[in-house]
mmCIF file of C-alpha atoms and ligand atoms in Angstrom:
data_model
loop_
_atom_site.group_PDB
_atom_site.id
_atom_site.type_symbol
_atom_site.label_atom_id
_atom_site.label_comp_id
_atom_site.label_asym_id
_atom_site.label_seq_id
_atom_site.Cartn_x
_atom_site.Cartn_y
_atom_site.Cartn_z
ATOM 1 C CA MET A 1 -17.783 -7.723 -1.307
ATOM 2 C CA LYS A 2 -18.017 -5.564 -4.386
ATOM 3 C CA SER A 3 -15.478 -2.511 -3.099
ATOM 4 C CA LEU A 4 -12.297 -2.349 -1.710
ATOM 5 C CA LEU A 5 -11.765 0.501 0.320
ATOM 6 C CA GLY A 6 -10.009 -1.389 3.567
ATOM 7 C CA LEU A 7 -8.608 -4.560 5.070
ATOM 8 C CA LYS A 8 -10.290 -3.612 8.106
ATOM 9 C CA TYR A 9 -13.655 -4.876 6.694
ATOM 10 C CA LEU A 10 -12.466 -7.877 5.046
ATOM 11 C CA THR A 11 -12.048 -11.225 6.794
ATOM 12 C CA SER A 12 -8.622 -13.591 6.955
ATOM 13 C CA ASP A 13 -10.759 -16.031 4.227
ATOM 14 C CA GLU A 14 -11.285 -12.983 2.143
ATOM 15 C CA ILE A 15 -7.744 -11.786 1.988
ATOM 16 C CA ARG A 16 -6.703 -15.385 1.315
ATOM 17 C CA GLU A 17 -8.345 -15.229 -1.430
ATOM 18 C CA PHE A 18 -7.047 -12.033 -2.519
ATOM 19 C CA LEU A 19 -3.727 -13.698 -1.522
ATOM 20 C CA ASP A 20 -4.057 -16.830 -3.473
ATOM 21 C CA ARG A 21 -5.264 -15.444 -6.749
ATOM 22 C CA ALA A 22 -3.233 -12.667 -6.786
ATOM 23 C CA LYS A 23 0.179 -15.454 -5.717
ATOM 24 C CA ALA A 24 -1.040 -17.055 -9.275
ATOM 25 C CA ILE A 25 -1.319 -14.275 -11.951
ATOM 26 C CA LEU A 26 2.295 -13.615 -9.976
ATOM 27 C CA GLU A 27 3.641 -16.861 -11.342
ATOM 28 C CA ASP A 28 1.805 -16.178 -14.472
ATOM 29 C CA ILE A 29 3.727 -12.719 -14.775
ATOM 30 C CA SER A 30 7.005 -14.401 -13.655
ATOM 31 C CA GLU A 31 6.599 -17.247 -16.259
ATOM 32 C CA GLY A 32 5.922 -14.473 -19.598
ATOM 33 C CA LYS A 33 2.390 -16.253 -19.884
ATOM 34 C CA LYS A 34 -1.093 -14.699 -20.831
ATOM 35 C CA ILE A 35 -3.489 -13.801 -17.800
ATOM 36 C CA ALA A 36 -6.421 -15.371 -17.520
ATOM 37 C CA GLY A 37 -10.011 -13.970 -17.262
ATOM 38 C CA SER A 38 -10.821 -10.936 -19.057
ATOM 39 C CA LEU A 39 -12.461 -8.809 -18.081
ATOM 40 C CA GLU A 40 -13.208 -6.836 -21.861
ATOM 41 C CA GLY A 41 -15.998 -4.637 -21.621
ATOM 42 C CA LEU A 42 -15.895 -3.737 -17.695
ATOM 43 C CA SER A 43 -15.026 0.157 -17.345
ATOM 44 C CA VAL A 44 -13.040 1.665 -15.200
ATOM 45 C CA LEU A 45 -12.236 4.992 -13.803
ATOM 46 C CA ASN A 46 -9.778 5.985 -12.429
ATOM 47 C CA LEU A 47 -9.707 9.185 -10.183
ATOM 48 C CA PHE A 48 -6.278 10.228 -8.817
ATOM 49 C CA LEU A 49 -6.620 13.794 -6.770
ATOM 50 C CA GLU A 50 -2.820 12.790 -5.741
ATOM 51 C CA ASN A 51 0.504 11.949 -6.624
ATOM 52 C CA SER A 52 1.240 7.966 -7.378
ATOM 53 C CA THR A 53 3.657 6.483 -9.209
ATOM 54 C CA ARG A 54 3.553 2.816 -8.544
ATOM 55 C CA THR A 55 -0.025 2.682 -7.566
ATOM 56 C CA ARG A 56 -1.081 4.522 -10.464
ATOM 57 C CA VAL A 57 0.848 3.140 -13.406
ATOM 58 C CA SER A 58 0.049 -0.638 -12.162
ATOM 59 C CA PHE A 59 -3.429 -0.078 -11.933
ATOM 60 C CA GLU A 60 -3.387 1.042 -15.381
ATOM 61 C CA LEU A 61 -1.256 -1.569 -16.770
ATOM 62 C CA ALA A 62 -3.526 -4.460 -14.773
ATOM 63 C CA GLU A 63 -6.418 -2.615 -16.193
ATOM 64 C CA LYS A 64 -4.867 -3.064 -20.320
ATOM 65 C CA THR A 65 -3.742 -6.912 -19.466
ATOM 66 C CA LEU A 66 -7.364 -7.514 -18.461
ATOM 67 C CA GLY A 67 -9.041 -5.600 -21.723
ATOM 68 C CA MET A 68 -11.064 -3.458 -19.913
ATOM 69 C CA ASN A 69 -11.602 0.958 -20.882
ATOM 70 C CA ALA A 70 -10.138 2.910 -18.476
ATOM 71 C CA VAL A 71 -10.356 6.560 -18.137
ATOM 72 C CA ASN A 72 -7.692 8.645 -16.374
ATOM 73 C CA PHE A 73 -8.839 11.538 -14.806
ATOM 74 C CA SER A 74 -6.771 14.039 -12.410
ATOM 75 C CA GLU A 75 -7.726 17.031 -11.393
ATOM 76 C CA GLU A 76 -4.893 18.728 -13.519
ATOM 77 C CA GLY A 77 -7.133 20.686 -16.854
ATOM 78 C CA SER A 78 -10.656 19.838 -15.029
ATOM 79 C CA SER A 79 -13.388 21.231 -14.146
ATOM 80 C CA PHE A 80 -11.965 21.383 -10.679
ATOM 81 C CA GLY A 81 -9.704 24.343 -11.843
ATOM 82 C CA LYS A 82 -13.622 25.810 -12.467
ATOM 83 C CA GLY A 83 -14.478 25.483 -8.733
ATOM 84 C CA GLU A 84 -16.941 21.813 -8.961
ATOM 85 C CA SER A 85 -17.051 20.167 -6.082
ATOM 86 C CA LEU A 86 -15.804 16.473 -5.821
ATOM 87 C CA LEU A 87 -19.382 15.675 -4.779
ATOM 88 C CA ASP A 88 -20.897 17.258 -8.202
ATOM 89 C CA THR A 89 -17.649 15.874 -10.460
ATOM 90 C CA VAL A 90 -18.477 11.717 -9.032
ATOM 91 C CA LYS A 91 -22.310 12.747 -10.425
ATOM 92 C CA ASN A 92 -21.789 13.314 -13.649
ATOM 93 C CA LEU A 93 -19.185 11.212 -13.939
ATOM 94 C CA GLU A 94 -21.456 8.358 -13.011
ATOM 95 C CA ALA A 95 -23.951 9.218 -15.289
ATOM 96 C CA MET A 96 -20.898 7.937 -17.778
ATOM 97 C CA LYS A 97 -22.123 4.489 -16.034
ATOM 98 C CA PHE A 98 -18.318 3.328 -15.427
ATOM 99 C CA ASP A 99 -18.216 -0.026 -13.728
ATOM 100 C CA PHE A 100 -15.376 0.673 -11.159
ATOM 101 C CA TYR A 101 -13.406 3.201 -9.938
ATOM 102 C CA VAL A 102 -10.174 3.201 -8.464
ATOM 103 C CA VAL A 103 -9.483 6.530 -6.472
ATOM 104 C CA ARG A 104 -6.949 8.173 -4.592
ATOM 105 C CA HIS A 105 -7.474 11.240 -2.612
ATOM 106 C CA PRO A 106 -5.721 13.179 0.444
ATOM 107 C CA SER A 107 -8.921 12.798 2.608
ATOM 108 C CA PRO A 108 -9.946 9.708 4.494
ATOM 109 C CA GLY A 109 -12.651 8.239 3.990
ATOM 110 C CA VAL A 110 -13.796 9.644 -0.142
ATOM 111 C CA PRO A 111 -13.464 5.956 -2.010
ATOM 112 C CA GLY A 112 -16.308 4.999 0.736
ATOM 113 C CA LEU A 113 -18.147 8.265 -0.011
ATOM 114 C CA ILE A 114 -18.150 7.158 -3.873
ATOM 115 C CA SER A 115 -19.065 3.631 -3.513
ATOM 116 C CA ARG A 116 -22.146 5.517 -1.470
ATOM 117 C CA VAL A 117 -22.959 8.118 -4.413
ATOM 118 C CA THR A 118 -22.151 6.088 -7.302
ATOM 119 C CA GLY A 119 -23.297 2.383 -5.522
ATOM 120 C CA LYS A 120 -20.606 0.950 -8.297
ATOM 121 C CA SER A 121 -17.326 -0.752 -7.467
ATOM 122 C CA VAL A 122 -14.463 1.286 -6.039
ATOM 123 C CA ILE A 123 -11.334 -0.106 -4.936
ATOM 124 C CA ASN A 124 -9.058 2.754 -2.842
ATOM 125 C CA ALA A 125 -6.294 3.484 -3.934
ATOM 126 C CA GLY A 126 -5.003 5.477 -0.971
ATOM 127 C CA ASP A 127 -7.326 7.867 1.108
ATOM 128 C CA GLY A 128 -4.913 9.992 3.264
ATOM 129 C CA ALA A 129 -3.627 7.877 6.558
ATOM 130 C CA CYS A 130 -6.413 5.582 6.505
ATOM 131 C CA GLU A 131 -5.390 2.691 4.062
ATOM 132 C CA HIS A 132 -3.821 1.239 1.108
ATOM 133 C CA PRO A 133 -5.365 -1.984 0.728
ATOM 134 C CA THR A 134 -3.665 -2.985 -2.219
ATOM 135 C CA GLN A 135 -0.079 -2.115 -1.088
ATOM 136 C CA ALA A 136 -0.570 -4.094 1.901
ATOM 137 C CA LEU A 137 -1.661 -7.330 0.054
ATOM 138 C CA LEU A 138 1.351 -6.715 -2.398
ATOM 139 C CA ASP A 139 3.602 -6.654 0.910
ATOM 140 C CA MET A 140 1.775 -9.416 2.450
ATOM 141 C CA LEU A 141 2.246 -11.291 -0.773
ATOM 142 C CA THR A 142 6.070 -10.298 -0.594
ATOM 143 C CA LEU A 143 6.383 -11.823 2.727
ATOM 144 C CA GLU A 144 4.118 -15.041 1.726
ATOM 145 C CA ASN A 145 6.447 -15.216 -1.175
ATOM 146 C CA LYS A 146 9.911 -15.558 0.878
ATOM 147 C CA PHE A 147 9.255 -16.475 4.061
ATOM 148 C CA LYS A 148 6.647 -19.078 2.807
ATOM 149 C CA LYS A 149 4.052 -17.937 5.789
ATOM 150 C CA LEU A 150 2.127 -15.393 7.155
ATOM 151 C CA ASN A 151 1.143 -16.791 10.451
ATOM 152 C CA GLY A 152 4.123 -16.225 13.536
ATOM 153 C CA LEU A 153 6.426 -14.333 10.730
ATOM 154 C CA ARG A 154 7.375 -10.812 13.015
ATOM 155 C CA VAL A 155 6.854 -8.044 11.086
ATOM 156 C CA CYS A 156 8.283 -4.241 12.417
ATOM 157 C CA ILE A 157 6.604 -1.614 10.085
ATOM 158 C CA VAL A 158 9.344 1.549 10.410
ATOM 159 C CA GLY A 159 8.932 5.047 10.307
ATOM 160 C CA ASP A 160 6.280 7.558 10.338
ATOM 161 C CA ILE A 161 2.910 5.599 11.037
ATOM 162 C CA SER A 162 1.133 8.459 12.646
ATOM 163 C CA HIS A 163 0.521 9.773 8.617
ATOM 164 C CA SER A 164 0.966 6.528 7.202
ATOM 165 C CA ARG A 165 -2.202 4.665 5.431
ATOM 166 C CA VAL A 166 -0.032 1.788 4.403
ATOM 167 C CA ALA A 167 1.263 1.263 8.649
ATOM 168 C CA MET A 168 -2.891 0.952 8.821
ATOM 169 C CA SER A 169 -3.317 -1.463 6.092
ATOM 170 C CA ASN A 170 -0.833 -3.434 7.072
ATOM 171 C CA ILE A 171 -1.493 -3.663 10.012
ATOM 172 C CA PHE A 172 -5.120 -4.631 10.198
ATOM 173 C CA GLY A 173 -4.161 -7.400 7.438
ATOM 174 C CA LEU A 174 -0.946 -8.824 8.226
ATOM 175 C CA GLN A 175 -3.412 -9.356 11.815
ATOM 176 C CA LYS A 176 -6.024 -10.884 10.179
ATOM 177 C CA MET A 177 -3.012 -13.496 9.047
ATOM 178 C CA GLY A 178 -1.678 -14.110 11.575
ATOM 179 C CA ALA A 179 0.862 -12.230 11.709
ATOM 180 C CA LEU A 180 3.469 -10.323 15.284
ATOM 181 C CA VAL A 181 2.966 -7.065 13.954
ATOM 182 C CA SER A 182 5.116 -4.411 15.668
ATOM 183 C CA VAL A 183 6.142 -0.470 15.098
ATOM 184 C CA CYS A 184 9.420 1.200 15.364
ATOM 185 C CA GLY A 185 9.856 5.061 15.258
ATOM 186 C CA PRO A 186 10.613 8.243 17.612
ATOM 187 C CA VAL A 187 7.574 9.095 19.600
ATOM 188 C CA PRO A 188 6.153 11.749 17.309
ATOM 189 C CA PHE A 189 5.441 9.149 14.771
ATOM 190 C CA ILE A 190 3.957 6.913 16.888
ATOM 191 C CA PRO A 191 0.183 6.850 17.179
ATOM 192 C CA ARG A 192 -1.165 7.509 21.078
ATOM 193 C CA ASP A 193 -3.544 4.460 20.912
ATOM 194 C CA ILE A 194 -1.186 2.372 17.946
ATOM 195 C CA GLU A 195 -0.989 -0.395 21.326
ATOM 196 C CA ALA A 196 -5.047 -0.842 21.450
ATOM 197 C CA LEU A 197 -4.541 -2.475 17.697
ATOM 198 C CA GLY A 198 -2.293 -4.713 18.973
ATOM 199 C CA VAL A 199 1.077 -3.963 18.024
ATOM 200 C CA LYS A 200 3.763 -3.559 19.994
ATOM 201 C CA VAL A 201 5.685 -0.187 19.807
ATOM 202 C CA CYS A 202 9.590 0.411 20.294
ATOM 203 C CA HIS A 203 11.653 3.052 19.842
ATOM 204 C CA ASN A 204 15.074 1.700 19.111
ATOM 205 C CA ILE A 205 15.742 0.519 15.777
ATOM 206 C CA ASP A 206 18.210 -2.034 16.737
ATOM 207 C CA GLU A 207 16.220 -3.722 18.600
ATOM 208 C CA ALA A 208 13.681 -3.894 15.552
ATOM 209 C CA ILE A 209 16.406 -4.944 13.529
ATOM 210 C CA SER A 210 17.231 -7.548 15.555
ATOM 211 C CA GLU A 211 13.919 -9.179 16.929
ATOM 212 C CA ASN A 212 12.415 -9.452 13.280
ATOM 213 C CA GLN A 213 12.282 -11.326 10.468
ATOM 214 C CA ALA A 214 10.890 -8.261 8.439
ATOM 215 C CA ILE A 215 10.691 -4.504 8.921
ATOM 216 C CA ASN A 216 8.674 -2.406 6.279
ATOM 217 C CA ILE A 217 10.249 0.964 6.216
ATOM 218 C CA LEU A 218 8.212 3.967 5.781
ATOM 219 C CA ARG A 219 8.709 7.845 4.088
ATOM 220 C CA VAL A 220 8.663 9.839 6.108
ATOM 221 C CA GLN A 221 5.738 12.052 4.650
ATOM 222 C CA LEU A 222 7.741 15.215 4.320
ATOM 223 C CA GLU A 223 4.472 16.437 2.020
ATOM 224 C CA ARG A 224 2.478 16.490 4.986
ATOM 225 C CA ASP A 225 4.782 18.686 7.493
ATOM 226 C CA ALA A 226 6.253 15.101 8.980
ATOM 227 C CA GLY A 227 9.385 17.049 8.547
ATOM 228 C CA ARG A 228 8.404 19.517 11.032
ATOM 229 C CA LEU A 229 7.760 16.674 13.976
ATOM 230 C CA LEU A 230 11.586 16.022 13.587
ATOM 231 C CA PRO A 231 14.295 17.694 14.944
ATOM 232 C CA SER A 232 15.863 17.407 11.730
ATOM 233 C CA LEU A 233 15.808 14.741 8.699
ATOM 234 C CA ASN A 234 19.443 14.016 9.724
ATOM 235 C CA GLU A 235 19.128 13.049 13.329
ATOM 236 C CA TYR A 236 15.655 10.981 12.206
ATOM 237 C CA ASN A 237 19.065 8.938 9.416
ATOM 238 C CA LYS A 238 20.916 8.980 12.544
ATOM 239 C CA TYR A 239 18.759 7.567 14.755
ATOM 240 C CA TYR A 240 15.911 5.533 12.217
ATOM 241 C CA GLY A 241 17.829 5.592 9.000
ATOM 242 C CA ILE A 242 18.544 1.700 7.610
ATOM 243 C CA ASN A 243 21.857 1.546 5.964
ATOM 244 C CA MET A 244 23.864 -1.261 5.392
ATOM 245 C CA LYS A 245 25.414 -1.447 8.833
ATOM 246 C CA ARG A 246 22.253 -2.178 10.536
ATOM 247 C CA PHE A 247 20.615 -4.161 7.950
ATOM 248 C CA GLU A 248 23.951 -6.334 8.020
ATOM 249 C CA SER A 249 23.168 -6.978 11.851
ATOM 250 C CA ASN A 250 20.711 -9.184 10.849
ATOM 251 C CA PRO A 251 22.310 -11.551 7.903
ATOM 252 C CA ARG A 252 18.151 -13.058 7.345
ATOM 253 C CA LEU A 253 16.441 -10.000 7.789
ATOM 254 C CA MET A 254 14.124 -9.003 4.389
ATOM 255 C CA ILE A 255 13.447 -5.769 4.207
ATOM 256 C CA LEU A 256 10.555 -3.835 2.715
ATOM 257 C CA HIS A 257 9.796 -0.314 1.515
ATOM 258 C CA PRO A 258 6.480 1.260 0.102
ATOM 259 C CA GLY A 259 7.688 3.932 -1.898
ATOM 260 C CA PRO A 260 8.839 6.988 -2.791
ATOM 261 C CA MET A 261 12.012 6.452 -0.536
ATOM 262 C CA ASN A 262 13.729 9.497 0.719
ATOM 263 C CA ILE A 263 17.389 8.198 0.214
ATOM 264 C CA ASN A 264 19.640 9.096 2.853
ATOM 265 C CA VAL A 265 16.427 9.186 5.164
ATOM 266 C CA GLU A 266 15.063 6.494 6.553
ATOM 267 C CA ILE A 267 16.785 4.368 4.433
ATOM 268 C CA ASP A 268 20.184 5.046 1.932
ATOM 269 C CA TYR A 269 20.431 3.815 -1.808
ATOM 270 C CA GLU A 270 22.928 0.408 -0.690
ATOM 271 C CA SER A 271 19.971 -0.635 1.275
ATOM 272 C CA SER A 272 17.416 -0.175 -0.933
ATOM 273 C CA VAL A 273 19.184 -2.764 -3.779
ATOM 274 C CA ALA A 274 20.886 -5.112 -1.513
ATOM 275 C CA LYS A 275 20.347 -8.625 -2.172
ATOM 276 C CA ASN A 276 18.040 -8.631 1.191
ATOM 277 C CA SER A 277 15.775 -6.021 -0.261
ATOM 278 C CA LEU A 278 12.328 -7.020 -1.436
ATOM 279 C CA ILE A 279 11.645 -3.972 -2.447
ATOM 280 C CA PHE A 280 11.638 -4.197 -6.227
ATOM 281 C CA SER A 281 9.326 -7.714 -6.000
ATOM 282 C CA GLN A 282 6.908 -5.493 -3.813
ATOM 283 C CA VAL A 283 6.043 -3.618 -7.552
ATOM 284 C CA THR A 284 5.754 -6.332 -9.582
ATOM 285 C CA ALA A 285 3.289 -7.932 -6.671
ATOM 286 C CA GLY A 286 1.369 -4.945 -6.949
ATOM 287 C CA LEU A 287 0.427 -5.410 -10.830
ATOM 288 C CA ALA A 288 -1.078 -9.287 -9.499
ATOM 289 C CA VAL A 289 -2.559 -7.850 -6.639
ATOM 290 C CA ARG A 290 -4.184 -5.488 -8.708
ATOM 291 C CA ILE A 291 -5.472 -7.691 -11.481
ATOM 292 C CA ALA A 292 -6.937 -10.010 -8.851
ATOM 293 C CA ALA A 293 -9.040 -7.281 -7.467
ATOM 294 C CA PHE A 294 -10.700 -6.609 -10.453
ATOM 295 C CA GLN A 295 -11.499 -9.936 -11.227
ATOM 296 C CA LEU A 296 -12.303 -10.634 -7.915
ATOM 297 C CA LEU A 297 -14.926 -7.677 -7.552
ATOM 298 C CA ALA A 298 -15.731 -8.418 -11.017
ATOM 299 C CA LYS A 299 -16.793 -11.767 -10.074
ATOM 300 C CA GLU A 300 -19.090 -10.731 -7.206
ATOM 301 C CA LYS A 301 -20.492 -8.476 -9.817
ATOM 302 C CA ALA A 302 -21.724 -11.362 -12.006
HETATM 303 N N1 CP B 401 3.684 2.557 -3.157
HETATM 304 C C1 CP B 401 2.758 3.930 -3.577
HETATM 305 O O1 CP B 401 1.165 3.979 -2.783
HETATM 306 O O2 CP B 401 3.946 4.408 -4.307
HETATM 307 P P1 CP B 401 2.676 5.818 -5.501
HETATM 308 O O3 CP B 401 2.122 6.927 -4.073
HETATM 309 O O4 CP B 401 3.851 6.265 -6.209
HETATM 310 O O5 CP B 401 1.802 4.738 -6.106
#
């Protein structure tokens, strides 16, 4: 495992290795302990060609925590503005001999392309609607910490599945770890062939809330024009939005959201900060997962 391109390509044993290491790191973070296993001397290029807050910042913090030489690249201010292609850009950056690339890109497959072009370790930080493996690992870590096991856990992914790399990585990862995964949303948000991946489809949010132990609420991806698939955002909120009345109808339900949230579209503010919301635990778990990812991939390189 030289690169982390998607959970589709990992075995359950490999996912277990990520989760166990990240869990130990998360405990150290929570106790304010110094993180062992420095990667001083290794360099990393953060190639973010699409907006990000949580993923970008937590990767940067993970890199600094591990003592790596981190360089940030963004489209703004680069020679993309002079018409240089992605491939030429990557070849030039590769000539500087980075050890790792962290790549976010709106097109599916770009992290894999960069891994083939450079021959170096690439971590997919989200590629189009394809995969977001570190997000799914942090979601699984958060769930496992709460419920103690993933095997047999009933998890529903709610919302804009058709545009969601988070949904794909969660479906692959959770199922490999034995969870029972379903998806819920209006017809235009549910890919036609999703059942072939082994997930149950539900169109009624109240049913999803009563039948599951956790729901992972996805953002309506307005920047990918997802709003155009719906009669209106108000209507989406009425039929699928999470509010306290719905949330409290199952007192044992835990909610997750990968962020960023559209408040009062897929979730209201009160629910996002409620006792049974794991949303900010997810963000802390993200730091641990990204530290673990560098350490495990560096071990493979050694
Ligand atoms: N969850 C997630 O990927 O958030 P960002 O887009 O802010 O990184």
